[in-house]
CSV table of C-alpha atoms in Angstrom, one decimal:
chain,number,residue,atom,x,y,z
A,378,MET,CA,-54.3,40.3,-129.9
A,379,GLY,CA,-56.8,40.2,-127.0
A,380,PHE,CA,-56.0,40.0,-123.4
A,381,SER,CA,-56.2,36.6,-121.7
A,382,GLU,CA,-58.8,36.1,-118.9
A,383,ASN,CA,-56.1,36.1,-116.2
A,384,THR,CA,-54.6,39.3,-117.6
A,385,THR,CA,-58.0,41.0,-117.6
A,386,GLY,CA,-58.6,39.9,-114.0
A,387,LEU,CA,-55.1,41.1,-113.0
A,388,VAL,CA,-55.7,44.6,-114.4
A,389,LEU,CA,-59.2,44.8,-112.9
A,390,ALA,CA,-57.8,43.8,-109.5
A,391,MET,CA,-55.1,46.5,-109.6
A,392,VAL,CA,-57.7,49.1,-110.6
A,393,SER,CA,-59.9,47.9,-107.7
A,394,SER,CA,-57.0,48.4,-105.2
A,395,LEU,CA,-56.4,51.9,-106.5
A,396,PHE,CA,-60.0,53.0,-106.1
A,397,ILE,CA,-60.6,51.2,-102.8
A,398,GLY,CA,-57.4,52.6,-101.2
A,399,THR,CA,-58.4,56.1,-102.4
A,400,SER,CA,-61.9,55.7,-101.1
A,401,PHE,CA,-60.7,55.2,-97.5
A,402,ILE,CA,-59.2,58.7,-97.6
A,403,LEU,CA,-62.0,60.5,-99.3
A,404,LYS,CA,-64.5,59.0,-96.9
A,405,LYS,CA,-62.3,59.9,-93.9
A,406,LYS,CA,-62.1,63.5,-95.0
A,407,GLY,CA,-65.8,63.6,-95.6
A,408,LEU,CA,-66.4,62.2,-92.1
A,409,LYS,CA,-64.1,64.8,-90.6
A,410,ARG,CA,-66.1,67.6,-92.3
A,411,ALA,CA,-69.4,66.1,-91.3
A,412,ALA,CA,-68.3,65.8,-87.7
A,413,ALA,CA,-67.7,69.6,-87.6
A,414,ALA,CA,-71.4,70.1,-88.5
A,415,GLY,CA,-73.1,67.5,-86.5
A,416,THR,CA,-72.8,64.2,-84.6
A,417,ARG,CA,-69.8,62.0,-85.4
A,418,ALA,CA,-70.5,58.7,-87.2
A,419,GLY,CA,-68.5,57.0,-84.4
A,420,VAL,CA,-71.2,57.8,-81.9
A,421,GLY,CA,-74.1,57.0,-84.2
A,422,GLY,CA,-74.5,60.2,-86.3
A,423,TYR,CA,-75.4,60.2,-89.9
A,424,THR,CA,-74.7,63.8,-91.0
A,425,TYR,CA,-71.9,62.4,-93.2
A,426,LEU,CA,-74.7,61.4,-95.6
A,427,LEU,CA,-75.0,65.1,-96.5
A,428,GLU,CA,-71.3,65.5,-97.2
A,429,PRO,CA,-70.3,65.4,-100.9
A,430,LEU,CA,-66.8,64.2,-100.2
A,431,TRP,CA,-68.1,61.2,-98.3
A,432,TRP,CA,-70.3,60.3,-101.3
A,433,ALA,CA,-67.2,60.7,-103.6
A,434,GLY,CA,-65.4,58.2,-101.4
A,435,MET,CA,-68.5,55.9,-101.5
A,436,ILE,CA,-68.7,56.1,-105.3
A,437,THR,CA,-65.0,55.4,-105.5
A,438,MET,CA,-65.3,52.4,-103.3
A,439,ILE,CA,-68.3,51.1,-105.3
A,440,VAL,CA,-66.2,51.3,-108.5
A,441,GLY,CA,-63.4,49.5,-106.8
A,442,GLU,CA,-65.7,46.8,-105.5
A,443,VAL,CA,-67.3,46.3,-108.8
A,444,SER,CA,-63.9,46.0,-110.5
A,445,ASN,CA,-62.9,43.5,-107.8
A,446,PHE,CA,-66.2,41.6,-108.4
A,447,VAL,CA,-65.6,41.3,-112.1
A,448,ALA,CA,-61.9,40.3,-111.5
A,449,TYR,CA,-63.1,37.3,-109.6
A,450,ILE,CA,-65.1,36.2,-112.7
A,451,TYR,CA,-62.1,36.3,-115.0
A,452,ALA,CA,-59.3,35.2,-112.7
A,453,PRO,CA,-58.9,32.8,-109.8
A,454,ALA,CA,-59.0,34.1,-106.2
A,455,VAL,CA,-55.4,33.1,-105.7
A,456,LEU,CA,-54.4,35.8,-108.2
A,457,VAL,CA,-57.0,38.5,-107.3
A,458,THR,CA,-57.0,38.4,-103.5
A,459,PRO,CA,-53.3,39.2,-102.8
A,460,LEU,CA,-53.6,42.3,-104.9
A,461,GLY,CA,-55.9,43.8,-102.3
A,462,ALA,CA,-52.7,44.5,-100.4
A,463,LEU,CA,-52.1,47.4,-102.8
A,464,SER,CA,-55.0,49.3,-101.3
A,465,ILE,CA,-53.3,49.3,-98.0
A,466,ILE,CA,-50.2,50.9,-99.4
A,467,ILE,CA,-52.2,53.4,-101.3
A,468,SER,CA,-54.4,54.4,-98.4
A,469,ALA,CA,-51.3,54.7,-96.1
A,470,VAL,CA,-49.5,57.0,-98.5
A,471,LEU,CA,-52.6,59.2,-99.1
A,472,ALA,CA,-53.3,59.3,-95.3
A,473,HIS,CA,-49.8,60.6,-94.7
A,474,CYS,CA,-50.1,63.2,-97.5
A,475,MET,CA,-53.7,64.3,-97.1
A,476,LEU,CA,-54.7,63.6,-93.5
A,477,ARG,CA,-51.3,64.0,-91.8
A,478,GLU,CA,-51.8,60.6,-90.2
A,479,ARG,CA,-48.2,59.5,-89.7
A,480,LEU,CA,-46.9,55.9,-89.2
A,481,GLN,CA,-43.7,55.4,-87.3
A,482,ARG,CA,-41.0,53.2,-88.8
A,483,LEU,CA,-42.1,50.1,-86.9
A,484,GLY,CA,-45.6,50.8,-88.0
A,485,VAL,CA,-44.4,50.7,-91.6
A,486,VAL,CA,-42.7,47.4,-90.9
A,487,GLY,CA,-45.9,46.1,-89.3
A,488,CYS,CA,-47.8,47.1,-92.4
A,489,ILE,CA,-45.3,45.3,-94.6
A,490,LEU,CA,-45.5,42.2,-92.4
A,491,CYS,CA,-49.3,42.2,-92.7
A,492,ILE,CA,-49.1,42.4,-96.5
A,493,VAL,CA,-46.4,39.7,-96.7
A,494,GLY,CA,-48.2,37.4,-94.3
A,495,SER,CA,-51.5,37.8,-96.1
A,496,VAL,CA,-49.9,37.1,-99.5
A,497,VAL,CA,-48.3,34.0,-98.1
A,498,ILE,CA,-51.6,32.7,-96.8
A,499,VAL,CA,-53.4,33.4,-100.1
A,500,ILE,CA,-50.6,31.9,-102.2
A,501,HIS,CA,-50.7,28.6,-100.3
A,502,ALA,CA,-54.5,28.5,-99.8
A,503,PRO,CA,-56.0,25.4,-101.4
A,504,GLN,CA,-57.6,25.5,-104.9
A,505,GLU,CA,-61.4,25.7,-104.9
A,506,HIS,CA,-63.8,23.8,-107.2
A,507,MET,CA,-65.6,26.2,-109.4
A,508,PRO,CA,-69.4,25.6,-109.3
A,509,THR,CA,-71.2,25.5,-112.7
A,510,SER,CA,-74.6,26.7,-111.5
A,511,VAL,CA,-76.3,28.5,-108.6
A,512,GLN,CA,-78.1,25.3,-107.6
A,513,GLU,CA,-74.7,23.7,-107.1
A,514,ILE,CA,-73.6,26.6,-104.9
A,515,TRP,CA,-76.8,26.3,-102.9
A,516,ILE,CA,-76.1,22.6,-102.2
A,517,LEU,CA,-72.7,23.7,-100.8
A,518,ALA,CA,-74.3,26.5,-98.8
A,519,ILE,CA,-76.7,24.2,-96.9
A,520,GLN,CA,-74.1,21.6,-96.0
A,521,PRO,CA,-73.9,21.2,-92.2
A,522,ALA,CA,-70.4,22.6,-91.8
A,523,PHE,CA,-71.1,25.8,-93.6
A,524,VAL,CA,-74.5,26.2,-91.9
A,525,ILE,CA,-72.7,26.0,-88.5
A,526,TYR,CA,-70.1,28.5,-89.7
A,527,VAL,CA,-72.9,31.0,-90.8
A,528,ALA,CA,-74.7,30.6,-87.5
A,529,ALA,CA,-71.5,31.1,-85.5
A,530,THR,CA,-70.7,34.2,-87.6
A,531,ILE,CA,-74.1,35.8,-87.1
A,532,SER,CA,-74.0,35.0,-83.3
A,533,ILE,CA,-70.5,36.7,-83.0
A,534,VAL,CA,-71.6,39.7,-85.0
A,535,ALA,CA,-74.8,40.1,-82.9
A,536,ALA,CA,-72.7,39.9,-79.7
A,537,LEU,CA,-70.2,42.5,-81.1
A,538,MET,CA,-73.0,44.8,-82.2
A,539,PHE,CA,-75.3,44.7,-79.2
A,540,HIS,CA,-72.9,44.0,-76.3
A,541,TYR,CA,-69.3,44.9,-77.0
A,542,GLU,CA,-69.7,47.9,-79.4
A,543,PRO,CA,-71.6,50.2,-77.0
A,544,ARG,CA,-69.0,49.5,-74.3
A,545,TYR,CA,-65.7,49.3,-76.2
A,546,GLY,CA,-66.3,50.5,-79.8
A,547,GLN,CA,-64.7,53.9,-79.2
A,548,THR,CA,-61.5,52.4,-77.8
A,549,ASN,CA,-61.0,49.1,-79.6
A,550,MET,CA,-61.0,49.1,-83.4
A,551,LEU,CA,-61.3,45.3,-83.6
A,552,ILE,CA,-64.9,45.6,-82.6
A,553,TYR,CA,-65.9,47.5,-85.7
A,554,LEU,CA,-63.5,45.7,-88.0
A,555,GLY,CA,-64.5,42.3,-86.6
A,556,ILE,CA,-68.1,43.1,-87.7
A,557,CYS,CA,-66.9,44.3,-91.1
A,558,SER,CA,-64.7,41.3,-91.7
A,559,LEU,CA,-67.1,38.6,-90.5
A,560,MET,CA,-69.9,40.0,-92.7
A,561,GLY,CA,-67.4,40.6,-95.5
A,562,ALA,CA,-66.6,36.9,-95.7
A,563,LEU,CA,-70.3,36.1,-96.2
A,564,THR,CA,-70.4,38.9,-98.7
A,565,VAL,CA,-67.7,37.3,-100.8
A,566,VAL,CA,-69.5,33.9,-100.8
A,567,SER,CA,-72.8,35.6,-101.9
A,568,ILE,CA,-71.1,37.8,-104.5
A,569,LYS,CA,-69.3,34.8,-106.0
A,570,ALA,CA,-72.7,33.1,-106.4
A,571,ILE,CA,-74.1,36.2,-108.0
A,572,GLY,CA,-71.1,36.5,-110.3
A,573,ILE,CA,-71.5,32.9,-111.5
A,574,ALA,CA,-75.2,33.5,-112.1
A,575,ILE,CA,-74.5,36.6,-114.2
A,576,LYS,CA,-71.7,34.9,-116.2
A,577,LEU,CA,-73.9,31.8,-116.9
A,578,THR,CA,-76.8,34.0,-117.8
A,579,LEU,CA,-74.7,36.0,-120.3
A,580,GLU,CA,-73.5,32.7,-121.8
A,581,GLY,CA,-77.1,31.8,-122.5
A,582,ILE,CA,-77.8,29.6,-119.4
A,583,SER,CA,-80.2,31.8,-117.4
A,584,GLN,CA,-80.1,31.7,-113.6
A,585,ILE,CA,-82.6,34.5,-113.0
A,586,ALA,CA,-85.5,32.1,-112.5
A,587,TYR,CA,-83.9,30.3,-109.6
A,588,PRO,CA,-84.8,31.6,-106.1
A,589,GLN,CA,-81.3,30.8,-104.9
A,590,THR,CA,-80.0,33.6,-107.1
A,591,TRP,CA,-82.2,36.2,-105.3
A,592,PHE,CA,-81.5,34.7,-101.9
A,593,PHE,CA,-77.7,35.2,-102.5
A,594,LEU,CA,-78.4,38.8,-103.8
A,595,ALA,CA,-80.5,39.7,-100.7
A,596,GLY,CA,-77.8,38.3,-98.4
A,597,ALA,CA,-75.1,40.3,-100.2
A,598,VAL,CA,-77.1,43.5,-99.9
A,599,ILE,CA,-77.6,43.0,-96.1
A,600,CYS,CA,-73.9,42.1,-95.6
A,601,ILE,CA,-72.6,45.1,-97.6
A,602,ILE,CA,-74.9,47.6,-95.8
A,603,THR,CA,-73.7,46.3,-92.4
A,604,GLN,CA,-70.0,46.4,-93.6
A,605,LEU,CA,-70.2,50.0,-94.8
A,606,ASN,CA,-72.0,51.2,-91.6
A,607,TYR,CA,-69.3,49.9,-89.3
A,608,LEU,CA,-66.5,50.6,-91.6
A,609,ASN,CA,-67.6,54.3,-91.5
A,610,ARG,CA,-67.5,54.2,-87.7
A,611,ALA,CA,-64.0,52.6,-87.7
A,612,LEU,CA,-62.7,55.3,-90.1
A,613,ASP,CA,-64.3,58.1,-88.1
A,614,THR,CA,-62.9,56.9,-84.8
A,615,PHE,CA,-59.4,55.5,-85.7
A,616,ASN,CA,-56.4,56.3,-87.8
A,617,ALA,CA,-57.1,55.4,-91.5
A,618,ALA,CA,-53.5,54.3,-92.0
A,619,ILE,CA,-54.1,51.6,-89.3
A,620,VAL,CA,-57.7,50.7,-90.1
A,621,SER,CA,-56.8,49.8,-93.7
A,622,PRO,CA,-54.2,47.1,-93.1
A,623,ILE,CA,-55.9,45.5,-90.1
A,624,TYR,CA,-59.2,45.4,-92.0
A,625,TYR,CA,-57.4,43.8,-95.0
A,626,VAL,CA,-55.8,41.1,-92.8
A,627,MET,CA,-59.0,40.2,-91.0
A,628,PHE,CA,-61.1,40.2,-94.1
A,629,THR,CA,-58.6,38.2,-96.1
A,630,THR,CA,-58.2,35.6,-93.4
A,631,LEU,CA,-61.9,35.1,-92.7
A,632,THR,CA,-62.7,35.0,-96.4
A,633,ILE,CA,-60.2,32.2,-96.9
A,634,ILE,CA,-61.7,30.3,-94.0
A,635,ALA,CA,-65.3,30.8,-95.2
A,636,SER,CA,-64.4,29.7,-98.7
A,637,ALA,CA,-62.5,26.6,-97.5
A,638,ILE,CA,-65.4,25.5,-95.3
A,639,MET,CA,-68.0,26.0,-98.0
A,640,PHE,CA,-66.1,24.5,-100.9
A,641,LYS,CA,-64.2,21.8,-98.9
A,642,ASP,CA,-60.9,23.0,-100.4
A,643,TRP,CA,-58.8,22.0,-97.4
A,644,ALA,CA,-59.0,18.3,-98.3
A,645,GLY,CA,-55.8,16.9,-99.8
A,646,GLN,CA,-53.5,19.7,-98.8
A,647,ASP,CA,-49.8,18.7,-98.4
A,648,ALA,CA,-47.7,19.4,-95.3
A,649,SER,CA,-45.7,22.2,-96.9
A,650,SER,CA,-48.8,24.2,-97.8
A,651,ILE,CA,-50.1,23.9,-94.2
A,652,VAL,CA,-46.8,24.9,-92.7
A,653,SER,CA,-46.6,27.9,-95.1
A,654,GLU,CA,-50.1,29.0,-94.1
A,655,ILE,CA,-49.2,28.8,-90.4
A,656,CYS,CA,-46.1,30.9,-91.0
A,657,GLY,CA,-48.3,33.4,-92.9
A,658,PHE,CA,-50.7,33.7,-89.9
A,659,ILE,CA,-47.8,34.2,-87.5
A,660,THR,CA,-46.4,36.9,-89.8
A,661,VAL,CA,-49.8,38.6,-90.0
A,662,LEU,CA,-50.2,38.5,-86.2
A,663,SER,CA,-46.7,40.0,-85.7
A,664,GLY,CA,-47.6,42.8,-88.1
A,665,THR,CA,-50.9,43.5,-86.4
A,666,ILE,CA,-49.2,43.8,-83.0
A,667,LEU,CA,-46.7,46.2,-84.4
A,668,LEU,CA,-49.4,48.3,-85.9
A,669,HIS,CA,-51.3,48.5,-82.6
A,670,LEU,CA,-48.2,49.4,-80.6
A,671,THR,CA,-47.1,52.1,-83.0
A,672,ARG,CA,-50.4,53.6,-84.1
A,673,GLU,CA,-50.7,57.4,-83.8
A,674,GLN,CA,-53.6,58.3,-81.4
A,675,GLU,CA,-55.9,61.0,-82.7
A,676,PRO,CA,-56.4,63.9,-80.3
A,677,ALA,CA,-59.7,63.6,-78.4
A,678,ASN,CA,-62.2,66.5,-78.6
A,679,PRO,CA,-63.2,68.0,-75.2
A,680,PRO,CA,-66.9,67.8,-74.5
A,681,GLY,CA,-68.8,70.7,-76.1
A,682,ASN,CA,-65.9,71.4,-78.5
A,683,ILE,CA,-65.7,70.6,-82.2
A,684,SER,CA,-62.4,70.7,-84.1
A,685,TRP,CA,-61.4,70.1,-87.7
A,686,TYR,CA,-58.6,70.7,-90.1
A,687,ASP,CA,-59.1,72.9,-93.2
A,688,GLY,CA,-55.8,72.3,-94.9
A,689,GLU,CA,-53.9,75.2,-93.2
A,690,ASP,CA,-54.9,75.5,-89.6
A,691,ILE,CA,-56.8,73.7,-86.9
A,692,LYS,CA,-60.2,75.3,-86.2
A,693,VAL,CA,-61.9,74.7,-82.8
A,694,MET,CA,-65.4,75.9,-82.1
A,695,GLU,CA,-65.8,76.5,-78.3
A,696,ASP,CA,-68.9,78.1,-76.8
A,697,GLY,CA,-69.9,79.5,-80.2
A,698,HIS,CA,-66.5,81.1,-80.9
A,699,TYR,CA,-64.0,79.9,-83.5
A,700,ILE,CA,-60.3,79.5,-82.4
A,701,MET,CA,-57.6,78.9,-85.0
A,702,LEU,CA,-54.5,76.9,-84.0
A,703,ASN,CA,-51.5,76.2,-86.1
A,704,ASP,CA,-49.9,72.7,-86.2
A,705,SER,CA,-47.2,73.5,-83.7
A,706,ASN,CA,-49.7,74.5,-81.0
A,707,TYR,CA,-52.2,71.8,-81.7
A,708,PHE,CA,-50.0,68.7,-82.2
A,709,ARG,CA,-47.8,68.4,-79.1
């Protein structure tokens, strides 16, 4: 007996969460190693591109994203999206075990609130109409409401990148994560169009000849590259156990909004669903505040010094000399 389409989508979504949650940690460890040999990604360095561990994390993330992409083809978003919360739990546990990034008890509660609130929002999100061709998606994409949304998103991202990021990027993670999440919502829309095109093509209804297919593909590539760039900066600058849940909350919320505007899914919602969504947003907000208040600040490196963790001791390079510190001396 074969698996149903929903079961296939469920399994793929769970596999996706496992790989994505693990990728955060692998990339973070790669960024730490790269920082010891050159300029940190958080201040514009790209030495992490030479670090094998970072590429392992990148490959792991790609596998997870591909699994998530295929899951959306087989199962509805209301089933797939909430399972993204599993990646938060996985990355938090691995960050505690491998990176020694600790969450206080209230931080754990905040993480749980973020997950619960996001799940509530997704469960009560309106059902979307599934387009049957790329041309149909294009008609939805050029409707005035969605064009205004895209223009507003691009304007906000530009302001964050060119005005706020140089001034506040090193102290406020919401700058980096805002860029990632806003572009991520556009990525999902583009990826969904590409997924429909691939599925229809495999079923014998080719969508390759339509220019809209290639437009959505180009848009997805641009959005993904931007996401990865600023996600790297967020991971290099802030605690991975905090970056993961906040990124998940913002990404999920903005994705639901973008999907609702484009596919007009909010029409016909009953009062109970709307109230449930509001409660979900309040829960997410509460969890986010707790995570911010209880996050563990990473020690800053003095100018001219480079420090890293090799699994046993903290090594600091100061004026060309190596100094080894144990945990009791370094973490005070």
